[in-house]
Amino acid sequence: MGEEAMRDKLAFVSFEPSNEHFTAFLPMEELISSDNDPELMLRKAAEVYEHSIVKMRNLVKEIQDFRDNRKLLPARKVWQLGDAIFELQHDLNNLSLQLDGLYDHLARDLGVKRKWLEKVIIFRRYLPDENAVPQSLNWGRCEKGTRRVAENLKRDYH
């Protein structure tokens, strides 16, 4: 099944913070028409999201530590955050779900700006292999023209 066709069958899920955890929500028609146990699916989705957010918050903290200490931020660290976002999407897709409002959720739950998140995701989208990101490359060289930089790195790697 093609990715486009599969995406059409994914139900939208959203999450709300609740006492250090997250609660998952599905549209009512998805709950009614689902062949699976909706309660179990929501619980699994919340676990996936929570695990991913913990991982991403740790990466954001590491990124912030570089900035706070006025050190050059390795582009690989930003790539790893982007990859964690792709992993979240993949894990939710495996549950036949997709996040309703990716940027809004992540900006809220990671405490970062949407525009910056967009660049992180673009960098990872156009550069799927972490090894294509030189160890010595700092993120400052990637922030402007993120897509172009990622495409050039990918081309040079292959």
PDB file of C-alpha atoms in Angstrom:
ATOM      1  CA  MET A   1       0.000   0.000   0.000  1.00  0.00           C
ATOM      2  CA  GLY A   2       1.412   3.397  -0.967  1.00  0.00           C
ATOM      3  CA  GLU A   3       2.225   5.965   1.687  1.00  0.00           C
ATOM      4  CA  GLU A   4      -0.490   8.301   0.346  1.00  0.00           C
ATOM      5  CA  ALA A   5      -3.172   5.600   0.578  1.00  0.00           C
ATOM      6  CA  MET A   6      -1.996   4.566   4.031  1.00  0.00           C
ATOM      7  CA  ARG A   7      -2.041   8.150   5.282  1.00  0.00           C
ATOM      8  CA  ASP A   8      -5.691   8.462   4.225  1.00  0.00           C
ATOM      9  CA  LYS A   9      -6.578   5.646   6.627  1.00  0.00           C
ATOM     10  CA  LEU A  10      -4.776   7.102   9.637  1.00  0.00           C
ATOM     11  CA  ALA A  11      -6.975   8.546  12.369  1.00  0.00           C
ATOM     12  CA  PHE A  12      -6.044  11.899  13.869  1.00  0.00           C
ATOM     13  CA  VAL A  13      -4.993  11.811  17.517  1.00  0.00           C
ATOM     14  CA  SER A  14      -4.288  14.691  19.869  1.00  0.00           C
ATOM     15  CA  PHE A  15      -2.733  14.813  23.317  1.00  0.00           C
ATOM     16  CA  GLU A  16      -3.276  16.999  26.351  1.00  0.00           C
ATOM     17  CA  PRO A  17      -0.893  17.247  29.298  1.00  0.00           C
ATOM     18  CA  SER A  18      -2.361  15.797  32.475  1.00  0.00           C
ATOM     19  CA  ASN A  19      -0.419  15.501  35.765  1.00  0.00           C
ATOM     20  CA  GLU A  20       3.051  14.880  34.280  1.00  0.00           C
ATOM     21  CA  HIS A  21       1.521  12.512  31.693  1.00  0.00           C
ATOM     22  CA  PHE A  22      -0.511  12.873  28.515  1.00  0.00           C
ATOM     23  CA  THR A  23      -4.068  11.905  27.680  1.00  0.00           C
ATOM     24  CA  ALA A  24      -4.863  10.902  24.088  1.00  0.00           C
ATOM     25  CA  PHE A  25      -8.030  11.979  22.281  1.00  0.00           C
ATOM     26  CA  LEU A  26      -9.615  10.694  19.070  1.00  0.00           C
ATOM     27  CA  PRO A  27     -12.566  12.080  17.110  1.00  0.00           C
ATOM     28  CA  MET A  28     -15.836  10.389  18.092  1.00  0.00           C
ATOM     29  CA  GLU A  29     -16.354   8.803  14.655  1.00  0.00           C
ATOM     30  CA  GLU A  30     -12.964   7.085  14.981  1.00  0.00           C
ATOM     31  CA  LEU A  31     -13.918   5.662  18.369  1.00  0.00           C
ATOM     32  CA  ILE A  32     -17.206   4.335  17.006  1.00  0.00           C
ATOM     33  CA  SER A  33     -15.863   2.898  13.745  1.00  0.00           C
ATOM     34  CA  SER A  34     -12.640   1.413  15.117  1.00  0.00           C
ATOM     35  CA  ASP A  35     -12.190  -2.353  14.931  1.00  0.00           C
ATOM     36  CA  ASN A  36      -9.700  -2.171  17.800  1.00  0.00           C
ATOM     37  CA  ASP A  37     -10.334  -1.521  21.471  1.00  0.00           C
ATOM     38  CA  PRO A  38     -10.334   2.313  21.545  1.00  0.00           C
ATOM     39  CA  GLU A  39      -9.273   2.481  25.196  1.00  0.00           C
ATOM     40  CA  LEU A  40      -6.254   0.276  24.560  1.00  0.00           C
ATOM     41  CA  MET A  41      -5.345   2.225  21.414  1.00  0.00           C
ATOM     42  CA  LEU A  42      -5.551   5.551  23.291  1.00  0.00           C
ATOM     43  CA  ARG A  43      -3.431   4.202  26.130  1.00  0.00           C
ATOM     44  CA  LYS A  44      -0.772   2.909  23.702  1.00  0.00           C
ATOM     45  CA  ALA A  45      -0.789   6.205  21.812  1.00  0.00           C
ATOM     46  CA  ALA A  46      -0.335   8.179  25.042  1.00  0.00           C
ATOM     47  CA  GLU A  47       2.591   5.922  26.031  1.00  0.00           C
ATOM     48  CA  VAL A  48       4.240   6.384  22.627  1.00  0.00           C
ATOM     49  CA  TYR A  49       3.789  10.157  22.765  1.00  0.00           C
ATOM     50  CA  GLU A  50       4.987  10.448  26.351  1.00  0.00           C
ATOM     51  CA  HIS A  51       8.096   8.329  25.682  1.00  0.00           C
ATOM     52  CA  SER A  52       8.896  10.406  22.594  1.00  0.00           C
ATOM     53  CA  ILE A  53       8.402  13.721  24.398  1.00  0.00           C
ATOM     54  CA  VAL A  54      10.753  12.638  27.215  1.00  0.00           C
ATOM     55  CA  LYS A  55      13.409  11.725  24.635  1.00  0.00           C
ATOM     56  CA  MET A  56      12.900  14.992  22.733  1.00  0.00           C
ATOM     57  CA  ARG A  57      12.955  17.100  25.907  1.00  0.00           C
ATOM     58  CA  ASN A  58      16.340  15.587  26.768  1.00  0.00           C
ATOM     59  CA  LEU A  59      17.646  16.526  23.321  1.00  0.00           C
ATOM     60  CA  VAL A  60      16.203  20.045  23.629  1.00  0.00           C
ATOM     61  CA  LYS A  61      17.915  20.372  27.027  1.00  0.00           C
ATOM     62  CA  GLU A  62      21.240  19.299  25.513  1.00  0.00           C
ATOM     63  CA  ILE A  63      20.754  21.816  22.696  1.00  0.00           C
ATOM     64  CA  GLN A  64      19.917  24.548  25.198  1.00  0.00           C
ATOM     65  CA  ASP A  65      23.018  23.665  27.251  1.00  0.00           C
ATOM     66  CA  PHE A  66      25.199  24.303  24.179  1.00  0.00           C
ATOM     67  CA  ARG A  67      23.527  27.683  23.734  1.00  0.00           C
ATOM     68  CA  ASP A  68      23.709  28.608  27.423  1.00  0.00           C
ATOM     69  CA  ASN A  69      27.420  27.789  27.483  1.00  0.00           C
ATOM     70  CA  ARG A  70      27.956  29.729  24.248  1.00  0.00           C
ATOM     71  CA  LYS A  71      29.295  26.672  22.488  1.00  0.00           C
ATOM     72  CA  LEU A  72      28.757  25.874  18.825  1.00  0.00           C
ATOM     73  CA  LEU A  73      25.717  23.643  18.459  1.00  0.00           C
ATOM     74  CA  PRO A  74      26.509  20.481  16.471  1.00  0.00           C
ATOM     75  CA  ALA A  75      24.128  20.062  13.541  1.00  0.00           C
ATOM     76  CA  ARG A  76      23.987  16.346  14.367  1.00  0.00           C
ATOM     77  CA  LYS A  77      22.302  17.124  17.684  1.00  0.00           C
ATOM     78  CA  VAL A  78      19.565  19.021  15.836  1.00  0.00           C
ATOM     79  CA  TRP A  79      19.322  16.203  13.293  1.00  0.00           C
ATOM     80  CA  GLN A  80      18.785  13.755  16.192  1.00  0.00           C
ATOM     81  CA  LEU A  81      15.859  15.837  17.427  1.00  0.00           C
ATOM     82  CA  GLY A  82      14.389  15.813  13.930  1.00  0.00           C
ATOM     83  CA  ASP A  83      14.858  12.061  13.774  1.00  0.00           C
ATOM     84  CA  ALA A  84      13.057  11.638  17.110  1.00  0.00           C
ATOM     85  CA  ILE A  85      10.117  13.545  15.602  1.00  0.00           C
ATOM     86  CA  PHE A  86      10.130  11.217  12.592  1.00  0.00           C
ATOM     87  CA  GLU A  87      10.241   8.219  14.971  1.00  0.00           C
ATOM     88  CA  LEU A  88       7.188   9.564  16.814  1.00  0.00           C
ATOM     89  CA  GLN A  89       5.284   9.887  13.555  1.00  0.00           C
ATOM     90  CA  HIS A  90       6.329   6.365  12.517  1.00  0.00           C
ATOM     91  CA  ASP A  91       5.323   4.866  15.884  1.00  0.00           C
ATOM     92  CA  LEU A  92       1.921   6.565  15.755  1.00  0.00           C
ATOM     93  CA  ASN A  93       1.462   5.408  12.143  1.00  0.00           C
ATOM     94  CA  ASN A  94       2.037   1.839  13.355  1.00  0.00           C
ATOM     95  CA  LEU A  95      -1.024   2.360  15.574  1.00  0.00           C
ATOM     96  CA  SER A  96      -2.942   3.673  12.508  1.00  0.00           C
ATOM     97  CA  LEU A  97      -2.737   7.189  13.951  1.00  0.00           C
ATOM     98  CA  GLN A  98      -1.288  10.540  12.993  1.00  0.00           C
ATOM     99  CA  LEU A  99      -0.764  13.563  15.195  1.00  0.00           C
ATOM    100  CA  ASP A 100      -3.368  16.278  14.703  1.00  0.00           C
ATOM    101  CA  GLY A 101      -1.309  19.475  14.688  1.00  0.00           C
ATOM    102  CA  LEU A 102       2.277  18.242  14.890  1.00  0.00           C
ATOM    103  CA  TYR A 103       3.898  21.659  15.258  1.00  0.00           C
ATOM    104  CA  ASP A 104       1.362  22.930  17.800  1.00  0.00           C
ATOM    105  CA  HIS A 105       1.782  19.849  19.982  1.00  0.00           C
ATOM    106  CA  LEU A 106       5.574  19.846  19.863  1.00  0.00           C
ATOM    107  CA  ALA A 107       5.967  23.602  20.345  1.00  0.00           C
ATOM    108  CA  ARG A 108       3.747  23.351  23.434  1.00  0.00           C
ATOM    109  CA  ASP A 109       5.260  20.188  24.907  1.00  0.00           C
ATOM    110  CA  LEU A 110       8.916  20.940  24.132  1.00  0.00           C
ATOM    111  CA  GLY A 111       8.767  24.668  24.878  1.00  0.00           C
ATOM    112  CA  VAL A 112      10.341  25.662  21.558  1.00  0.00           C
ATOM    113  CA  LYS A 113       9.310  27.980  18.747  1.00  0.00           C
ATOM    114  CA  ARG A 114       7.360  26.594  15.823  1.00  0.00           C
ATOM    115  CA  LYS A 115       9.628  28.253  13.231  1.00  0.00           C
ATOM    116  CA  TRP A 116      12.682  26.562  14.730  1.00  0.00           C
ATOM    117  CA  LEU A 117      10.862  23.200  14.767  1.00  0.00           C
ATOM    118  CA  GLU A 118      10.036  23.640  11.095  1.00  0.00           C
ATOM    119  CA  LYS A 119      13.752  24.005  10.322  1.00  0.00           C
ATOM    120  CA  VAL A 120      14.607  20.959  12.438  1.00  0.00           C
ATOM    121  CA  ILE A 121      12.061  18.852  10.548  1.00  0.00           C
ATOM    122  CA  ILE A 122      13.139  20.190   7.141  1.00  0.00           C
ATOM    123  CA  PHE A 123      16.768  19.361   7.962  1.00  0.00           C
ATOM    124  CA  ARG A 124      15.857  15.779   8.875  1.00  0.00           C
ATOM    125  CA  ARG A 125      13.365  15.341   6.011  1.00  0.00           C
ATOM    126  CA  TYR A 126      15.888  16.221   3.315  1.00  0.00           C
ATOM    127  CA  LEU A 127      18.769  14.466   5.043  1.00  0.00           C
ATOM    128  CA  PRO A 128      17.570  11.015   6.166  1.00  0.00           C
ATOM    129  CA  ASP A 129      21.045   9.659   7.005  1.00  0.00           C
ATOM    130  CA  GLU A 130      22.753  11.000  10.141  1.00  0.00           C
ATOM    131  CA  ASN A 131      26.145   9.991   8.742  1.00  0.00           C
ATOM    132  CA  ALA A 132      25.724  12.607   6.001  1.00  0.00           C
ATOM    133  CA  VAL A 133      25.957  15.313   8.692  1.00  0.00           C
ATOM    134  CA  PRO A 134      29.658  16.035   9.319  1.00  0.00           C
ATOM    135  CA  GLN A 135      30.650  15.830  12.998  1.00  0.00           C
ATOM    136  CA  SER A 136      32.260  19.262  12.709  1.00  0.00           C
ATOM    137  CA  LEU A 137      29.235  21.028  11.174  1.00  0.00           C
ATOM    138  CA  ASN A 138      27.545  23.510  13.490  1.00  0.00           C
ATOM    139  CA  TRP A 139      23.842  24.278  13.315  1.00  0.00           C
ATOM    140  CA  GLY A 140      24.472  27.983  12.681  1.00  0.00           C
ATOM    141  CA  ARG A 141      25.604  27.070   9.164  1.00  0.00           C
ATOM    142  CA  CYS A 142      22.317  25.237   8.531  1.00  0.00           C
ATOM    143  CA  GLU A 143      19.682  27.575   9.946  1.00  0.00           C
ATOM    144  CA  LYS A 144      19.469  29.832   6.907  1.00  0.00           C
ATOM    145  CA  GLY A 145      18.562  27.922   3.783  1.00  0.00           C
ATOM    146  CA  THR A 146      18.039  24.730   5.774  1.00  0.00           C
ATOM    147  CA  ARG A 147      16.606  22.732   2.885  1.00  0.00           C
ATOM    148  CA  ARG A 148      19.381  23.762   0.487  1.00  0.00           C
ATOM    149  CA  VAL A 149      22.075  22.924   3.051  1.00  0.00           C
ATOM    150  CA  ALA A 150      20.504  19.506   3.713  1.00  0.00           C
ATOM    151  CA  GLU A 151      20.178  18.724   0.002  1.00  0.00           C
ATOM    152  CA  ASN A 152      23.823  19.707  -0.598  1.00  0.00           C
ATOM    153  CA  LEU A 153      25.002  17.550   2.306  1.00  0.00           C
ATOM    154  CA  LYS A 154      22.989  14.605   0.997  1.00  0.00           C
ATOM    155  CA  ARG A 155      24.379  15.062  -2.510  1.00  0.00           C
ATOM    156  CA  ASP A 156      27.958  15.334  -1.233  1.00  0.00           C
ATOM    157  CA  TYR A 157      27.509  12.238   0.946  1.00  0.00           C
ATOM    158  CA  HIS A 158      26.392   9.969  -1.908  1.00  0.00           C
TER     159      HIS A 158
END
